[in-house]
Short mmCIF file of C-alpha atoms and ligand atoms in Angstrom, two decimals:
data_model
loop_
_atom_site.label_atom_id
_atom_site.label_comp_id
_atom_site.label_asym_id
_atom_site.label_seq_id
_atom_site.Cartn_x
_atom_site.Cartn_y
_atom_site.Cartn_z
CA MET Z 1 -55.40 30.27 47.38
CA LEU Z 2 -55.39 26.34 47.20
CA SER Z 3 -56.68 23.81 50.03
CA ARG Z 4 -54.06 21.91 51.92
CA GLU Z 5 -55.50 18.69 49.83
CA GLU Z 6 -54.86 20.79 46.05
CA ASN Z 7 -51.89 22.16 47.32
CA GLU Z 8 -50.68 18.73 47.73
CA ILE Z 9 -51.98 17.11 44.48
CA VAL Z 10 -50.13 20.01 42.47
CA THR Z 11 -47.12 19.73 44.24
CA ARG Z 12 -45.98 15.93 44.65
CA VAL Z 13 -44.50 14.19 41.56
CA GLY Z 14 -43.03 11.47 42.76
CA PRO Z 15 -44.34 7.69 41.00
CA GLY Z 16 -47.79 6.66 42.28
CA THR Z 17 -48.82 10.19 43.03
CA GLN Z 18 -51.76 12.04 40.68
CA MET Z 19 -49.04 14.91 39.11
CA GLY Z 20 -46.39 12.39 38.90
CA HIS Z 21 -48.53 10.21 36.79
CA THR Z 22 -49.76 13.54 34.49
CA LEU Z 23 -45.94 14.88 34.44
CA ARG Z 24 -44.89 11.25 32.73
CA ARG Z 25 -47.43 11.71 30.03
CA TYR Z 26 -44.78 15.02 28.43
CA TRP Z 27 -41.30 14.95 27.24
CA ILE Z 28 -38.96 16.14 29.88
CA PRO Z 29 -35.70 17.19 29.97
CA ALA Z 30 -33.38 15.09 31.72
CA LEU Z 31 -29.87 17.07 30.83
CA LEU Z 32 -27.46 18.74 28.51
CA ALA Z 33 -26.59 16.92 26.03
CA HIS Z 34 -22.70 18.29 26.37
CA GLU Z 35 -23.00 16.70 29.50
CA ILE Z 36 -22.91 13.23 27.32
CA ALA Z 37 -20.78 14.86 24.25
CA GLU Z 38 -18.71 11.56 23.94
CA PRO Z 39 -19.44 8.12 22.60
CA ASP Z 40 -18.37 5.73 25.99
CA GLY Z 41 -17.86 9.19 27.87
CA PRO Z 42 -19.11 8.85 31.65
CA PRO Z 43 -22.42 8.57 32.60
CA VAL Z 44 -24.28 11.41 34.20
CA ARG Z 45 -26.43 10.88 37.34
CA VAL Z 46 -29.84 12.24 36.61
CA ARG Z 47 -32.82 12.64 39.39
CA LEU Z 48 -36.39 13.13 37.58
CA LEU Z 49 -39.54 12.84 38.77
CA GLY Z 50 -38.56 11.60 42.48
CA GLU Z 51 -36.50 8.66 40.44
CA ASP Z 52 -32.63 8.71 40.37
CA LEU Z 53 -31.53 7.53 37.02
CA VAL Z 54 -28.07 7.02 35.02
CA ALA Z 55 -27.50 8.75 31.48
CA PHE Z 56 -25.13 7.56 29.08
CA ARG Z 57 -23.89 7.75 25.50
CA ASP Z 58 -22.92 4.28 24.08
CA SER Z 59 -20.27 3.27 21.59
CA ALA Z 60 -22.53 3.56 18.07
CA GLY Z 61 -23.49 7.28 20.39
CA HIS Z 62 -27.18 5.93 21.24
CA ILE Z 63 -28.06 7.07 24.27
CA GLY Z 64 -29.49 5.28 27.27
CA LEU Z 65 -31.11 6.44 30.43
CA LEU Z 66 -31.01 3.94 33.09
CA ASP Z 67 -32.55 3.25 36.51
CA GLU Z 68 -29.12 3.91 38.63
CA PHE Z 69 -29.26 1.05 40.68
CA CYS Z 70 -27.83 -2.23 39.32
CA PRO Z 71 -31.03 -4.99 39.36
CA HIS Z 72 -28.21 -7.63 40.91
CA ARG Z 73 -27.26 -5.76 44.21
CA ARG Z 74 -28.13 -2.33 43.86
CA VAL Z 75 -24.93 -0.83 43.51
CA SER Z 76 -25.36 2.59 41.37
CA LEU Z 77 -24.30 2.02 37.63
CA TYR Z 78 -22.85 5.82 38.01
CA PHE Z 79 -19.81 3.96 38.93
CA GLY Z 80 -20.19 1.53 35.99
CA ARG Z 81 -17.37 1.22 32.53
CA ASN Z 82 -19.03 2.62 29.87
CA GLU Z 83 -17.57 0.24 27.21
CA ALA Z 84 -18.83 -1.40 23.60
CA CYS Z 85 -22.20 -1.08 23.53
CA GLY Z 86 -23.21 -1.00 27.36
CA LEU Z 87 -22.74 0.23 31.03
CA ARG Z 88 -21.24 -2.68 32.74
CA CYS Z 89 -21.33 -2.38 36.51
CA ILE Z 90 -18.27 -2.56 38.40
CA TYR Z 91 -19.28 -5.06 41.27
CA HIS Z 92 -19.95 -7.78 39.21
CA GLY Z 93 -19.83 -6.80 35.61
CA TRP Z 94 -23.59 -7.03 34.54
CA LYS Z 95 -23.57 -5.32 31.80
CA PHE Z 96 -26.71 -3.30 29.99
CA ASP Z 97 -27.72 -1.86 26.85
CA VAL Z 98 -29.87 1.45 26.26
CA THR Z 99 -32.70 -0.51 25.73
CA GLY Z 100 -32.39 -2.09 29.52
CA ALA Z 101 -31.44 -5.31 28.80
CA CYS Z 102 -28.74 -7.57 30.15
CA THR Z 103 -25.98 -8.29 27.88
CA GLU Z 104 -23.36 -10.21 29.99
CA MET Z 105 -23.12 -11.29 33.74
CA MET Z 106 -19.43 -12.03 34.58
CA ASN Z 107 -19.79 -13.37 37.51
CA GLU Z 108 -22.30 -16.12 36.18
CA PRO Z 109 -20.70 -19.40 34.10
CA GLU Z 110 -22.25 -19.56 31.10
CA GLU Z 111 -24.39 -22.76 31.90
CA ASN Z 112 -26.20 -20.76 34.63
CA ASP Z 113 -26.41 -17.45 32.99
CA PHE Z 114 -29.97 -16.21 33.27
CA ARG Z 115 -29.60 -12.76 31.84
CA HIS Z 116 -32.87 -12.67 29.32
CA LYS Z 117 -34.47 -13.10 32.72
CA VAL Z 118 -32.93 -9.46 33.70
CA ARG Z 119 -33.58 -6.42 32.89
CA VAL Z 120 -32.77 -2.74 34.43
CA ALA Z 121 -35.18 -0.07 33.32
CA ALA Z 122 -35.23 1.81 30.84
CA TYR Z 123 -36.84 5.05 29.57
CA PRO Z 124 -37.00 6.18 26.02
CA THR Z 125 -35.60 9.85 25.16
CA CYS Z 126 -34.78 11.89 22.03
CA GLU Z 127 -31.78 14.66 21.68
CA ILE Z 128 -33.31 17.96 20.72
CA GLY Z 129 -32.13 21.64 20.96
CA GLY Z 130 -29.18 20.47 22.80
CA LEU Z 131 -30.92 19.13 25.30
CA ILE Z 132 -31.66 15.39 26.03
CA TRP Z 133 -35.34 14.73 26.98
CA ALA Z 134 -37.16 11.78 28.14
CA TYR Z 135 -40.25 10.06 28.65
CA LEU Z 136 -41.22 8.45 31.65
CA GLY Z 137 -44.54 7.64 30.83
CA PRO Z 138 -46.77 4.50 28.98
CA HIS Z 139 -45.25 3.30 25.96
CA GLU Z 140 -48.76 3.44 24.22
CA THR Z 141 -49.07 7.33 24.93
CA LEU Z 142 -45.51 8.83 23.61
CA PRO Z 143 -46.07 12.22 22.91
CA PRO Z 144 -44.85 13.72 19.35
CA LEU Z 145 -40.92 15.41 19.62
CA PRO Z 146 -40.86 18.01 21.66
CA LYS Z 147 -39.70 20.82 18.51
CA PHE Z 148 -40.69 23.85 20.40
CA ALA Z 149 -39.01 26.86 18.10
CA TRP Z 150 -36.20 27.34 20.57
CA THR Z 151 -35.13 23.92 19.57
CA GLN Z 152 -35.00 23.71 15.75
CA VAL Z 153 -31.99 27.00 15.35
CA PRO Z 154 -28.87 26.53 14.87
CA PRO Z 155 -27.01 25.78 17.68
CA THR Z 156 -25.05 29.25 16.76
CA HIS Z 157 -28.79 30.74 17.34
CA ARG Z 158 -29.36 29.52 20.59
CA SER Z 159 -27.99 28.95 24.21
CA VAL Z 160 -29.42 26.91 27.07
CA THR Z 161 -28.07 26.80 30.29
CA LYS Z 162 -29.29 25.18 33.67
CA VAL Z 163 -29.63 25.35 37.27
CA ILE Z 164 -30.96 24.02 40.79
CA GLN Z 165 -33.58 25.33 42.88
CA GLU Z 166 -34.02 23.83 45.81
CA SER Z 167 -37.61 24.04 46.11
CA ASN Z 168 -40.76 22.59 44.59
CA TRP Z 169 -41.41 22.95 40.91
CA LEU Z 170 -45.01 24.77 40.78
CA GLN Z 171 -43.47 27.42 43.14
CA ALA Z 172 -40.57 28.24 40.80
CA LEU Z 173 -43.11 28.50 37.52
CA GLU Z 174 -45.35 30.57 39.52
CA GLY Z 175 -42.35 32.78 39.50
CA GLY Z 176 -41.51 32.68 36.32
CA ILE Z 177 -45.04 33.97 34.67
CA ASP Z 178 -46.02 36.27 37.17
CA THR Z 179 -45.04 39.35 35.92
CA SER Z 180 -46.63 41.68 37.73
CA HIS Z 181 -42.97 41.22 40.19
CA ALA Z 182 -40.53 41.58 37.04
CA PRO Z 183 -40.23 45.14 36.65
CA ILE Z 184 -40.12 45.59 40.73
CA LEU Z 185 -37.65 43.02 41.99
CA HIS Z 186 -35.62 43.21 38.67
CA ARG Z 187 -35.68 47.19 38.66
CA LEU Z 188 -32.23 49.26 38.65
CA LEU Z 189 -32.12 52.29 40.83
CA SER Z 190 -29.64 53.88 38.54
CA GLU Z 191 -29.29 54.62 34.95
CA THR Z 192 -25.85 53.70 34.71
CA SER Z 193 -25.79 50.69 36.44
CA THR Z 194 -24.45 47.92 34.61
CA ARG Z 195 -25.58 44.97 36.93
CA GLY Z 196 -29.08 42.73 35.62
CA GLY Z 197 -32.51 44.01 34.94
CA PHE Z 198 -34.64 46.98 34.13
CA LYS Z 199 -33.42 50.20 34.00
CA PRO Z 200 -35.27 53.48 35.13
CA SER Z 201 -36.20 54.51 31.65
CA SER Z 202 -37.13 51.31 30.45
CA PRO Z 203 -41.15 51.75 29.60
CA PHE Z 204 -41.25 47.70 31.68
CA VAL Z 205 -40.93 50.51 34.53
CA ARG Z 206 -42.30 53.67 33.71
CA GLY Z 207 -45.62 51.93 32.97
CA LYS Z 208 -48.37 51.74 35.93
CA ALA Z 209 -49.09 48.31 37.52
CA PRO Z 210 -50.23 45.89 34.78
CA LYS Z 211 -53.52 44.54 33.71
CA LEU Z 212 -53.09 41.05 32.58
CA GLU Z 213 -55.40 39.01 30.40
CA VAL Z 214 -55.34 35.66 29.85
CA ASP Z 215 -55.75 33.76 26.44
CA ILE Z 216 -56.93 30.26 27.22
CA THR Z 217 -55.68 27.57 24.35
CA GLY Z 218 -55.00 24.03 23.52
CA TYR Z 219 -51.92 23.99 25.09
CA GLY Z 220 -51.63 26.20 28.11
CA PHE Z 221 -52.05 30.39 28.00
CA GLN Z 222 -50.57 33.17 25.90
CA TYR Z 223 -50.93 36.69 28.66
CA ALA Z 224 -49.99 39.84 28.58
CA GLY Z 225 -48.97 42.47 30.65
CA ILE Z 226 -51.09 46.27 29.90
CA ARG Z 227 -48.72 48.88 31.42
CA PRO Z 228 -50.60 52.28 31.17
CA LEU Z 229 -47.48 54.60 29.82
CA GLY Z 230 -48.29 57.93 29.56
CA GLU Z 231 -51.04 59.91 28.79
CA SER Z 232 -51.21 57.98 25.50
CA GLU Z 233 -49.44 54.63 25.11
CA MET Z 234 -49.40 51.25 26.90
CA HIS Z 235 -46.74 48.44 27.65
CA ILE Z 236 -47.32 45.05 26.67
CA ARG Z 237 -45.20 41.95 26.86
CA THR Z 238 -47.24 38.84 25.88
CA TYR Z 239 -45.84 35.31 26.71
CA GLN Z 240 -46.84 31.96 26.44
CA TYR Z 241 -47.43 29.54 28.81
CA ILE Z 242 -47.11 25.55 27.93
CA LEU Z 243 -48.39 22.52 29.91
CA PRO Z 244 -46.99 21.16 32.08
CA PHE Z 245 -43.98 23.97 33.08
CA HIS Z 246 -42.28 25.72 29.75
CA GLN Z 247 -42.53 29.54 29.18
CA ILE Z 248 -42.01 31.28 26.32
CA ARG Z 249 -40.92 35.02 26.99
CA PRO Z 250 -39.53 38.28 24.92
CA SER Z 251 -35.99 39.22 25.44
CA LYS Z 252 -33.58 40.85 24.19
CA SER Z 253 -29.48 39.95 23.09
CA GLU Z 254 -27.09 41.99 24.68
CA HIS Z 255 -26.51 43.26 21.45
CA GLY Z 256 -30.18 44.87 21.30
CA PHE Z 257 -31.43 42.29 18.77
CA PRO Z 258 -34.70 40.77 19.50
CA THR Z 259 -34.87 37.43 20.88
CA ASP Z 260 -37.19 34.62 22.65
CA ALA Z 261 -36.14 33.18 26.00
CA GLY Z 262 -37.80 31.26 28.74
CA HIS Z 263 -37.67 28.49 31.14
CA ILE Z 264 -38.29 24.84 31.83
CA TRP Z 265 -39.08 23.87 35.37
CA VAL Z 266 -38.18 20.10 36.07
CA PRO Z 267 -39.42 18.43 38.76
CA MET Z 268 -36.04 16.65 39.98
CA ASP Z 269 -38.68 15.87 43.21
CA ASP Z 270 -40.86 17.26 45.61
CA GLU Z 271 -38.45 19.82 46.72
CA ASN Z 272 -35.75 20.14 43.74
CA THR Z 273 -36.39 21.65 40.82
CA MET Z 274 -34.42 21.89 38.05
CA ILE Z 275 -34.66 25.14 35.97
CA TYR Z 276 -33.50 24.94 32.03
CA ASN Z 277 -32.63 28.63 30.99
CA TRP Z 278 -32.55 28.83 27.49
CA VAL Z 279 -32.99 31.88 25.17
CA TYR Z 280 -32.54 32.13 20.96
CA SER Z 281 -31.86 34.71 18.15
CA LYS Z 282 -35.06 35.30 16.03
CA THR Z 283 -32.83 37.29 13.92
CA GLN Z 284 -30.13 36.10 11.14
CA ALA Z 285 -27.47 36.90 14.17
CA PRO Z 286 -26.15 34.49 15.52
CA LEU Z 287 -25.71 35.03 19.73
CA SER Z 288 -22.65 36.38 21.13
CA GLU Z 289 -20.64 35.01 23.92
CA GLU Z 290 -21.40 37.41 26.16
CA ASP Z 291 -25.38 36.30 25.34
CA ARG Z 292 -23.97 33.14 26.52
CA LEU Z 293 -22.64 34.25 29.61
CA GLU Z 294 -26.06 35.16 31.16
CA ALA Z 295 -24.46 37.78 32.99
CA GLY Z 296 -27.36 39.58 33.80
CA LEU Z 297 -29.69 36.89 34.41
CA GLY Z 298 -26.94 34.89 37.13
CA ASN Z 299 -27.48 31.27 35.65
CA GLY Z 300 -24.05 31.15 33.42
CA PRO Z 301 -20.42 30.02 34.27
CA LEU Z 302 -19.57 33.52 36.33
CA HIS Z 303 -23.09 32.73 38.87
CA VAL Z 304 -23.37 28.25 38.78
CA ASP Z 305 -20.96 25.58 39.10
CA GLN Z 306 -20.81 24.02 36.31
CA LYS Z 307 -19.98 20.85 37.50
CA THR Z 308 -22.61 21.00 40.16
CA PHE Z 309 -25.26 23.36 38.69
CA ARG Z 310 -25.96 24.90 41.77
CA SER Z 311 -26.03 28.56 42.42
CA LYS Z 312 -22.73 30.54 43.55
CA ALA Z 313 -25.32 32.49 45.57
CA ASN Z 314 -27.58 30.21 47.47
CA ARG Z 315 -28.94 30.52 50.90
CA THR Z 316 -25.69 29.97 53.04
CA ASN Z 317 -24.58 32.76 52.04
CA ASN Z 318 -28.15 35.22 51.93
CA TYR Z 319 -27.35 35.19 47.94
CA ASN Z 320 -25.01 37.99 48.33
CA LEU Z 321 -27.52 40.47 49.16
CA ASP Z 322 -25.78 43.47 49.29
CA ARG Z 323 -27.17 46.50 51.44
CA ALA Z 324 -25.82 48.90 50.37
CA VAL Z 325 -26.43 47.90 46.45
CA GLN Z 326 -29.96 47.54 47.66
CA ARG Z 327 -30.11 51.37 48.68
CA THR Z 328 -28.74 52.88 45.30
CA GLU Z 329 -28.15 50.59 42.70
CA SER Z 330 -30.61 47.76 42.66
CA PHE Z 331 -34.24 47.19 44.13
CA SER Z 332 -32.90 43.92 45.69
CA GLY Z 333 -29.37 44.19 46.48
CA ILE Z 334 -28.49 40.68 45.02
CA ASP Z 335 -26.75 40.53 41.58
CA GLY Z 336 -28.47 38.95 38.68
CA ILE Z 337 -32.15 38.70 37.62
CA ASN Z 338 -32.82 35.05 37.76
CA ALA Z 339 -30.67 34.81 41.26
CA GLN Z 340 -32.75 37.23 42.71
CA ASP Z 341 -35.97 34.74 41.74
CA ARG Z 342 -33.98 31.67 43.58
CA ALA Z 343 -33.15 33.80 46.39
CA LEU Z 344 -37.05 34.66 47.13
CA GLN Z 345 -38.74 31.53 46.01
CA GLU Z 346 -36.53 29.15 47.91
CA SER Z 347 -37.18 31.82 51.10
CA MET Z 348 -40.96 30.45 50.00
CA GLY Z 349 -39.97 26.99 51.79
CA PRO Z 350 -39.81 23.81 50.26
CA ILE Z 351 -42.90 23.86 49.56
CA VAL Z 352 -45.30 26.67 49.83
CA ASP Z 353 -48.51 26.07 52.09
CA ARG Z 354 -50.54 28.20 49.31
CA SER Z 355 -53.98 28.14 51.79
CA LYS Z 356 -52.17 30.64 53.42
CA GLU Z 357 -51.99 32.92 50.27
CA HIS Z 358 -53.62 36.45 49.15
CA LEU Z 359 -53.83 36.43 45.61
CA GLY Z 360 -55.26 39.33 43.74
CA PRO Z 361 -55.83 40.30 40.18
CA ALA Z 362 -52.37 40.66 39.80
CA ASP Z 363 -51.78 36.99 39.92
CA LYS Z 364 -54.56 35.73 37.03
CA ALA Z 365 -51.58 33.82 35.44
CA ILE Z 366 -51.22 31.79 38.07
CA ILE Z 367 -54.42 31.60 39.15
CA GLN Z 368 -55.06 30.24 35.51
CA ALA Z 369 -51.94 27.51 35.78
CA ARG Z 370 -52.71 26.00 38.84
CA ARG Z 371 -56.57 25.36 37.14
CA LEU Z 372 -54.97 24.21 34.15
CA LEU Z 373 -53.23 21.63 35.66
CA ARG Z 374 -55.35 20.34 38.40
CA GLU Z 375 -57.46 20.01 34.71
CA ALA Z 376 -54.51 18.05 33.06
CA VAL Z 377 -54.94 15.82 36.48
CA ARG Z 378 -58.44 15.16 36.16
CA THR Z 379 -58.16 14.47 32.03
CA VAL Z 380 -54.66 11.65 32.78
CA ALA Z 381 -56.95 9.70 35.67
CA ALA Z 382 -59.90 9.96 33.40
CA GLY Z 383 -58.02 8.13 30.68
CA GLY Z 384 -57.73 11.38 28.56
CA VAL Z 385 -54.55 13.40 26.70
CA PRO Z 386 -53.68 16.39 28.61
CA ALA Z 387 -52.92 19.90 27.26
CA GLY Z 388 -49.33 20.60 26.02
CA VAL Z 389 -48.74 17.09 24.46
CA ALA Z 390 -50.37 18.31 21.46
CA PRO Z 391 -48.09 19.77 18.63
CA SER Z 392 -49.86 22.64 18.94
CA TYR Z 393 -47.00 24.79 20.71
CA TYR Z 394 -44.63 24.70 17.79
CA THR Z 395 -44.62 27.91 16.18
CA LEU Z 396 -45.30 29.96 19.48
CA ARG Z 397 -43.21 33.05 19.74
CA ALA Z 398 -43.21 36.32 22.78
CA ASP Z 399 -43.45 39.48 21.90
CA GLU Z 400 -42.82 43.27 24.05
CA ALA Z 401 -44.07 46.77 22.24
CA VAL Z 402 -45.27 50.09 23.20
CA LEU Z 403 -48.39 50.17 20.97
CA PRO Z 404 -51.08 53.07 21.40
CA ARG Z 405 -54.04 52.79 24.04
CA THR Z 406 -56.33 52.10 21.40
CA ALA Z 407 -54.22 49.34 19.71
CA ASP Z 408 -55.58 45.70 19.49
CA TRP Z 409 -52.53 43.80 20.86
CA ARG Z 410 -53.38 40.26 19.62
CA ARG Z 411 -54.09 41.66 16.33
CA GLU Z 412 -50.37 43.50 16.78
CA MET Z 413 -48.53 40.88 19.00
CA THR Z 414 -49.35 37.49 18.39
CA THR Z 415 -49.85 34.76 15.92
CA GLU Z 416 -52.90 33.65 14.88
CA GLN Z 417 -54.56 30.94 16.48
CA GLU Z 418 -57.55 29.29 18.61
CA ILE Z 419 -58.49 30.88 21.79
CA LEU Z 420 -61.01 29.14 24.08
CA ARG Z 421 -61.53 31.39 26.31
CA THR Z 422 -60.23 35.03 27.44
CA VAL Z 423 -59.80 35.55 31.31
S1 FES S 501 -24.52 -5.37 41.77
FE1 FES S 501 -24.32 -5.05 40.09
S2 FES S 501 -23.41 -6.61 38.83
FE2 FES S 501 -23.86 -7.19 41.24
FE1 FE2 S 502 -38.54 37.68 38.01
#
């Protein structure tokens, strides 16, 4: 549980807020690279941390991420012409390059030209892992590039999608790092069901309720859900949480080979989140077209409108909840694992009131994530570098296994790293 004041601090992300300052110290996914694939192609609107921006790729292939509103009389640059190395406002023809400099003023005679006095806000970007990332913080604290392991494999071995969730970013993140719900909400009731979810025979479902172990590290934490299985075994699933909003979890391709997957919960504003879903092959095998559809997850083109990135199952249609399916085939009756998550996390309201919760030991990872985020806020306020900025997360992985009850899961399943403390 958090007090109302604490809840405000961790959930509000706009300019001038404490969490807003903190999040502006990290690279933040702004859009999928293919949304602005072509030089001089159409610009795209981007909403990040309560700011309205416009992204474009100029004639030379450089990426611009500008304040959406023209500094002349504030019309939207979304309608602009992307031409000859700049984005030109179509109202009076002022033109801006990717650095935000004004390079032309069509409505002013040359002798009155004051373009050197005008700039539009422009943010630095980088293109890594099929995403365009932005940095909205102070220049002097530009972080190392976000080279997560999944960003470093060829595009054939990686898939990234995105979908808007109509809730605050933190309740989406908390849902993602909450392992105890996964084999409950996402379980199938029938072994023969072809829907997404965990089958009754899976050790994740057969295991008893989990004990959580959380190892605090320099980037966030690694943690394991440990589920007793039968007489002498245990089912272990390890996860990574990297501040402020990244998760890595173990997964499997549609063809059975191991993958890592994860989410990035990017606040668009206080009440809307762009969730990036990524998966990559940890083997030589590339991902298949089936993997890219993410049918079982409910994130791909079958479930999400690829122009608006809005979920087809949504609040207005009760997420297409099917009571007959809920009785016989899946625990939730909603199609698609992450569509189930969206339904429940949106049902909490735009910003959940954490002063009314009743948390238990199964919520340990969530409690620790909140602690670390509040610590990051204090670190930034004191002029320091928050956790998750230093590149100690580059090689992190996640894993899943059934081990003898006596095994040491850290030794068997994780790469060696500095653990600050275990909770
Ligand atoms: S409003 Fe953009 S040029 Fe006038
Ligand atoms: Fe879930």
